[in-house]
Short mmCIF file of C-alpha atoms and ligand atoms in Angstrom, two decimals:
data_model
loop_
_atom_site.label_atom_id
_atom_site.label_comp_id
_atom_site.label_asym_id
_atom_site.label_seq_id
_atom_site.Cartn_x
_atom_site.Cartn_y
_atom_site.Cartn_z
CA MET A 1 0.93 -71.69 -22.97
CA SER A 2 -1.64 -70.90 -20.35
CA ILE A 3 -1.39 -68.25 -17.69
CA LYS A 4 -0.92 -69.12 -14.07
CA ASN A 5 -3.07 -67.96 -11.18
CA ARG A 6 -0.87 -66.60 -8.42
CA MET A 7 -0.76 -64.35 -5.40
CA SER A 8 1.39 -61.23 -5.18
CA PRO A 9 1.34 -60.35 -1.47
CA SER A 10 1.70 -56.61 -0.83
CA ILE A 11 4.21 -55.72 1.86
CA LEU A 12 2.54 -52.35 2.35
CA SER A 13 0.44 -54.07 5.02
CA SER A 14 3.31 -55.90 6.65
CA ASP A 15 4.69 -55.07 10.07
CA PHE A 16 7.82 -53.19 9.03
CA TRP A 17 9.50 -54.05 12.31
CA LYS A 18 9.31 -57.68 11.17
CA LEU A 19 9.58 -57.18 7.42
CA GLY A 20 12.32 -59.76 6.89
CA GLU A 21 10.56 -62.44 8.93
CA GLN A 22 7.28 -61.80 7.18
CA ILE A 23 8.81 -62.03 3.71
CA THR A 24 10.34 -65.35 4.76
CA GLU A 25 6.84 -66.51 5.71
CA VAL A 26 5.58 -65.55 2.27
CA GLU A 27 8.36 -67.67 0.74
CA LYS A 28 7.61 -70.58 3.05
CA ALA A 29 3.98 -70.45 1.96
CA GLY A 30 5.28 -71.28 -1.52
CA GLU A 31 4.74 -67.89 -3.12
CA GLU A 32 6.89 -66.71 -6.01
CA TRP A 33 5.89 -63.04 -6.25
CA LEU A 34 6.06 -60.07 -3.89
CA HIS A 35 4.11 -56.85 -4.53
CA ILE A 36 6.00 -53.70 -3.59
CA ASP A 37 4.03 -50.43 -3.47
CA VAL A 38 6.00 -47.25 -4.04
CA MET A 39 4.09 -44.02 -3.34
CA ASP A 40 5.46 -40.56 -3.98
CA GLY A 41 3.05 -38.19 -2.22
CA MET A 42 2.25 -36.63 -5.64
CA PHE A 43 0.49 -39.21 -7.79
CA VAL A 44 -1.14 -40.43 -4.59
CA PRO A 45 -1.43 -38.52 -1.31
CA SER A 46 0.66 -40.92 0.73
CA ILE A 47 4.36 -41.77 0.79
CA SER A 48 5.50 -45.35 1.39
CA PHE A 49 9.09 -46.41 0.73
CA GLY A 50 11.53 -46.51 -2.13
CA MET A 51 14.83 -47.76 -3.45
CA PRO A 52 16.79 -48.41 -0.22
CA VAL A 53 14.12 -50.74 1.18
CA ILE A 54 13.90 -52.71 -2.05
CA GLU A 55 17.68 -52.91 -2.34
CA THR A 56 17.89 -54.29 1.18
CA ILE A 57 15.26 -57.00 0.81
CA ARG A 58 16.65 -57.96 -2.62
CA LYS A 59 19.78 -59.22 -0.89
CA HIS A 60 17.78 -61.75 1.12
CA THR A 61 15.18 -63.20 -1.21
CA ASN A 62 14.77 -64.52 -4.72
CA LEU A 63 11.07 -63.70 -4.89
CA PHE A 64 9.94 -62.05 -8.10
CA PHE A 65 9.63 -58.34 -7.31
CA ASP A 66 6.42 -56.86 -8.69
CA VAL A 67 7.06 -53.15 -8.15
CA HIS A 68 3.97 -50.96 -8.36
CA LEU A 69 4.98 -47.37 -8.93
CA MET A 70 2.33 -44.90 -7.76
CA VAL A 71 4.63 -42.14 -8.86
CA GLN A 72 4.20 -39.08 -11.10
CA GLU A 73 6.45 -39.17 -14.18
CA PRO A 74 7.67 -42.66 -13.30
CA GLU A 75 10.16 -42.60 -16.18
CA ARG A 76 12.44 -40.57 -13.90
CA TYR A 77 13.02 -43.66 -11.76
CA PHE A 78 12.93 -46.79 -13.94
CA GLU A 79 16.70 -47.14 -13.93
CA ASP A 80 16.85 -46.86 -10.16
CA PHE A 81 14.19 -49.50 -9.62
CA ALA A 82 15.80 -51.81 -12.13
CA ARG A 83 19.14 -51.39 -10.37
CA VAL A 84 17.80 -52.20 -6.91
CA GLY A 85 16.14 -55.39 -8.09
CA ALA A 86 12.68 -54.93 -9.60
CA ASP A 87 11.68 -57.80 -11.90
CA LEU A 88 8.44 -56.25 -13.11
CA ILE A 89 7.82 -52.51 -13.13
CA ASP A 90 4.18 -51.44 -13.08
CA PHE A 91 3.70 -47.77 -13.92
CA HIS A 92 0.40 -45.88 -14.09
CA LEU A 93 -1.02 -44.90 -17.45
CA GLU A 94 -2.33 -41.71 -15.80
CA ALA A 95 1.08 -40.72 -14.42
CA THR A 96 2.96 -40.11 -17.66
CA GLU A 97 2.60 -38.23 -20.93
CA ASP A 98 4.66 -40.83 -22.75
CA VAL A 99 3.25 -44.30 -22.20
CA LYS A 100 5.03 -45.77 -25.19
CA GLY A 101 8.33 -44.30 -24.07
CA CYS A 102 7.83 -45.79 -20.60
CA ILE A 103 7.25 -49.26 -22.04
CA GLU A 104 10.35 -48.98 -24.21
CA LYS A 105 12.50 -47.74 -21.35
CA ILE A 106 11.54 -50.61 -19.04
CA ARG A 107 12.10 -53.14 -21.83
CA ALA A 108 15.50 -51.66 -22.57
CA LEU A 109 16.40 -52.27 -18.92
CA GLY A 110 15.54 -55.95 -19.41
CA LYS A 111 12.58 -55.90 -17.03
CA LYS A 112 8.98 -57.05 -17.41
CA VAL A 113 6.46 -54.30 -18.08
CA GLY A 114 3.18 -53.73 -16.29
CA ILE A 115 0.75 -50.92 -16.97
CA ALA A 116 -1.67 -49.93 -14.23
CA ILE A 117 -5.02 -48.18 -14.45
CA LYS A 118 -7.05 -46.44 -11.75
CA PRO A 119 -10.73 -47.28 -11.16
CA ASP A 120 -12.02 -44.39 -13.34
CA THR A 121 -9.76 -45.10 -16.31
CA PRO A 122 -11.65 -47.10 -18.93
CA VAL A 123 -10.23 -50.30 -20.41
CA SER A 124 -10.29 -48.69 -23.86
CA GLU A 125 -7.47 -46.35 -22.78
CA VAL A 126 -5.08 -49.19 -22.09
CA MET A 127 -5.93 -51.18 -25.24
CA PRO A 128 -3.45 -49.39 -27.54
CA TYR A 129 -0.62 -50.69 -25.33
CA VAL A 130 -1.65 -54.21 -24.32
CA LYS A 131 0.30 -55.89 -27.11
CA ASP A 132 3.51 -54.38 -25.77
CA VAL A 133 3.23 -55.19 -22.06
CA ASP A 134 3.41 -58.35 -19.95
CA LEU A 135 0.74 -57.39 -17.47
CA VAL A 136 -2.14 -55.00 -16.93
CA LEU A 137 -2.80 -53.99 -13.34
CA VAL A 138 -6.44 -53.11 -12.79
CA MET A 139 -6.75 -51.15 -9.55
CA THR A 140 -9.80 -52.26 -7.62
CA VAL A 141 -9.54 -49.34 -5.16
CA GLU A 142 -8.26 -45.78 -5.58
CA PRO A 143 -4.50 -46.17 -5.27
CA GLY A 144 -2.87 -44.69 -2.21
CA PHE A 145 -3.76 -46.74 0.83
CA GLY A 146 -4.09 -50.34 1.92
CA GLY A 147 -7.14 -51.65 3.74
CA GLN A 148 -9.86 -50.13 1.51
CA LYS A 149 -12.98 -51.84 0.19
CA LEU A 150 -13.03 -53.20 -3.36
CA ILE A 151 -15.01 -51.06 -5.83
CA PRO A 152 -17.44 -53.47 -7.56
CA LYS A 153 -17.45 -51.74 -10.98
CA CYS A 154 -13.75 -52.59 -11.29
CA VAL A 155 -14.61 -56.29 -11.50
CA ASP A 156 -16.53 -55.51 -14.70
CA LYS A 157 -13.40 -53.85 -16.08
CA VAL A 158 -11.41 -57.01 -15.43
CA ARG A 159 -14.03 -59.04 -17.28
CA GLU A 160 -14.03 -56.61 -20.20
CA LEU A 161 -10.24 -56.55 -20.38
CA ARG A 162 -9.98 -60.35 -20.41
CA ILE A 163 -12.59 -60.57 -23.19
CA VAL A 164 -11.03 -57.93 -25.42
CA THR A 165 -7.46 -59.17 -24.96
CA ASP A 166 -8.57 -62.76 -25.69
CA ARG A 167 -10.31 -61.51 -28.79
CA ILE A 168 -7.09 -60.10 -30.20
CA GLY A 169 -5.18 -63.28 -29.36
CA LEU A 170 -3.43 -62.09 -26.20
CA ARG A 171 -4.32 -65.16 -24.22
CA ASP A 172 -1.14 -65.09 -22.14
CA ILE A 173 -1.39 -61.56 -20.80
CA ASP A 174 -1.38 -61.33 -17.03
CA ILE A 175 -4.25 -59.39 -15.50
CA GLU A 176 -3.49 -58.29 -11.97
CA VAL A 177 -5.98 -56.90 -9.47
CA ASP A 178 -5.00 -54.76 -6.53
CA GLY A 179 -7.00 -53.32 -3.66
CA GLY A 180 -9.61 -54.67 -1.28
CA VAL A 181 -9.06 -58.28 -2.29
CA THR A 182 -10.02 -60.84 0.36
CA THR A 183 -10.50 -64.60 0.55
CA MET A 184 -14.22 -63.87 0.24
CA ASN A 185 -14.12 -61.97 -3.09
CA VAL A 186 -11.08 -63.49 -4.81
CA THR A 187 -13.13 -66.08 -6.70
CA GLU A 188 -15.26 -63.36 -8.22
CA LEU A 189 -12.06 -61.75 -9.51
CA THR A 190 -10.55 -64.92 -10.97
CA ASP A 191 -13.90 -65.77 -12.55
CA ALA A 192 -13.81 -62.35 -14.19
CA GLY A 193 -10.38 -63.15 -15.63
CA ALA A 194 -7.79 -61.87 -13.16
CA ASN A 195 -4.86 -64.23 -12.63
CA VAL A 196 -2.45 -62.23 -10.47
CA ILE A 197 -3.95 -61.36 -7.13
CA VAL A 198 -2.50 -58.65 -4.93
CA ALA A 199 -3.57 -58.68 -1.31
CA GLY A 200 -2.10 -56.66 1.53
CA SER A 201 -4.18 -56.62 4.67
CA ALA A 202 -5.89 -59.93 3.88
CA VAL A 203 -2.46 -61.58 3.85
CA PHE A 204 -0.42 -59.73 6.48
CA LYS A 205 -3.03 -59.18 9.17
CA GLY A 206 -3.03 -62.33 11.26
CA ASP A 207 -1.52 -65.63 10.19
CA ILE A 208 0.36 -65.01 6.93
CA CYS A 209 0.85 -68.67 5.97
CA GLY A 210 -2.71 -69.54 6.95
CA ASN A 211 -4.14 -66.64 4.96
CA LEU A 212 -2.10 -67.56 1.88
CA LYS A 213 -3.19 -71.18 2.17
CA ILE A 214 -6.85 -70.14 1.98
CA PHE A 215 -6.15 -67.79 -0.96
CA ASN A 216 -4.27 -70.49 -2.82
CA SER A 217 -6.99 -73.07 -2.30
CA LYS A 218 -9.26 -70.65 -4.15
CA LEU A 219 -6.84 -70.11 -7.02
CA GLN A 220 -6.76 -73.74 -8.17
C1 LIG B 301 -2.98 -49.54 -2.76
C2 LIG B 301 -1.85 -50.49 -3.11
C3 LIG B 301 -2.14 -51.89 -2.77
C4 LIG B 301 -2.38 -52.16 -1.31
C5 LIG B 301 -3.47 -53.17 -1.24
O1 LIG B 301 -2.80 -48.33 -3.35
O2 LIG B 301 -1.56 -50.45 -4.49
O3 LIG B 301 -1.18 -52.78 -3.29
O4 LIG B 301 -1.27 -52.65 -0.62
O5 LIG B 301 -3.84 -53.33 0.09
P1 LIG B 301 -5.17 -54.10 0.49
O6 LIG B 301 -5.04 -55.49 -0.03
O7 LIG B 301 -5.16 -54.02 1.98
O8 LIG B 301 -6.31 -53.37 -0.13
ZN1 LIG B 302 -0.21 -52.06 -5.33
#
């Protein structure tokens, strides 16, 4: 089986007044995933949205919900996010003292598991867990805000992660990148080995369908 290149548009940059309409546009563009950023004001300085928003949109779409928890001690909330409709739960390695326990908890809830690392966390720290997760999310900006510029050294981490996971036979693992991704730098990221591409402002600012069309033409 080979992994698929795909977009995971981040609604953090959507116009919340038009959230429903904009998610429909994402679906019409042929996307299958939606990236949902939850911020707690502790792990990251900002606060975004949480369970009620996810529960509401879940009723109106079958998109695969890729829920990125930028939350301290995320294990407190896995059950809640599973209940409101997350399909994949990405928690931060840096946010918990019990990474293994987090993976087990999410699995027990029947959800896919993603483990996220911040720009300063080396790939070696995530390696003990890669066999047990579906996806590794390599942050390409400091988590906390949309609209930042991609940090170039993070592209090298993606390359390293793809090489070392390939080497141990994990050819199907999804590597997701998140932060500062544009239609101009996405090819550099897929060349490095990323196959799930999060983009917020580069999708939601302007023509959503048009932006996704350009992204997808580069993911072939
Ligand atoms: C940042 C979030 C991202 C954010 C990306 O902490 O995790 O998902 O929405 O936004 P852009 O694509 O604008 O950098
Ligand atoms: Zn995110």
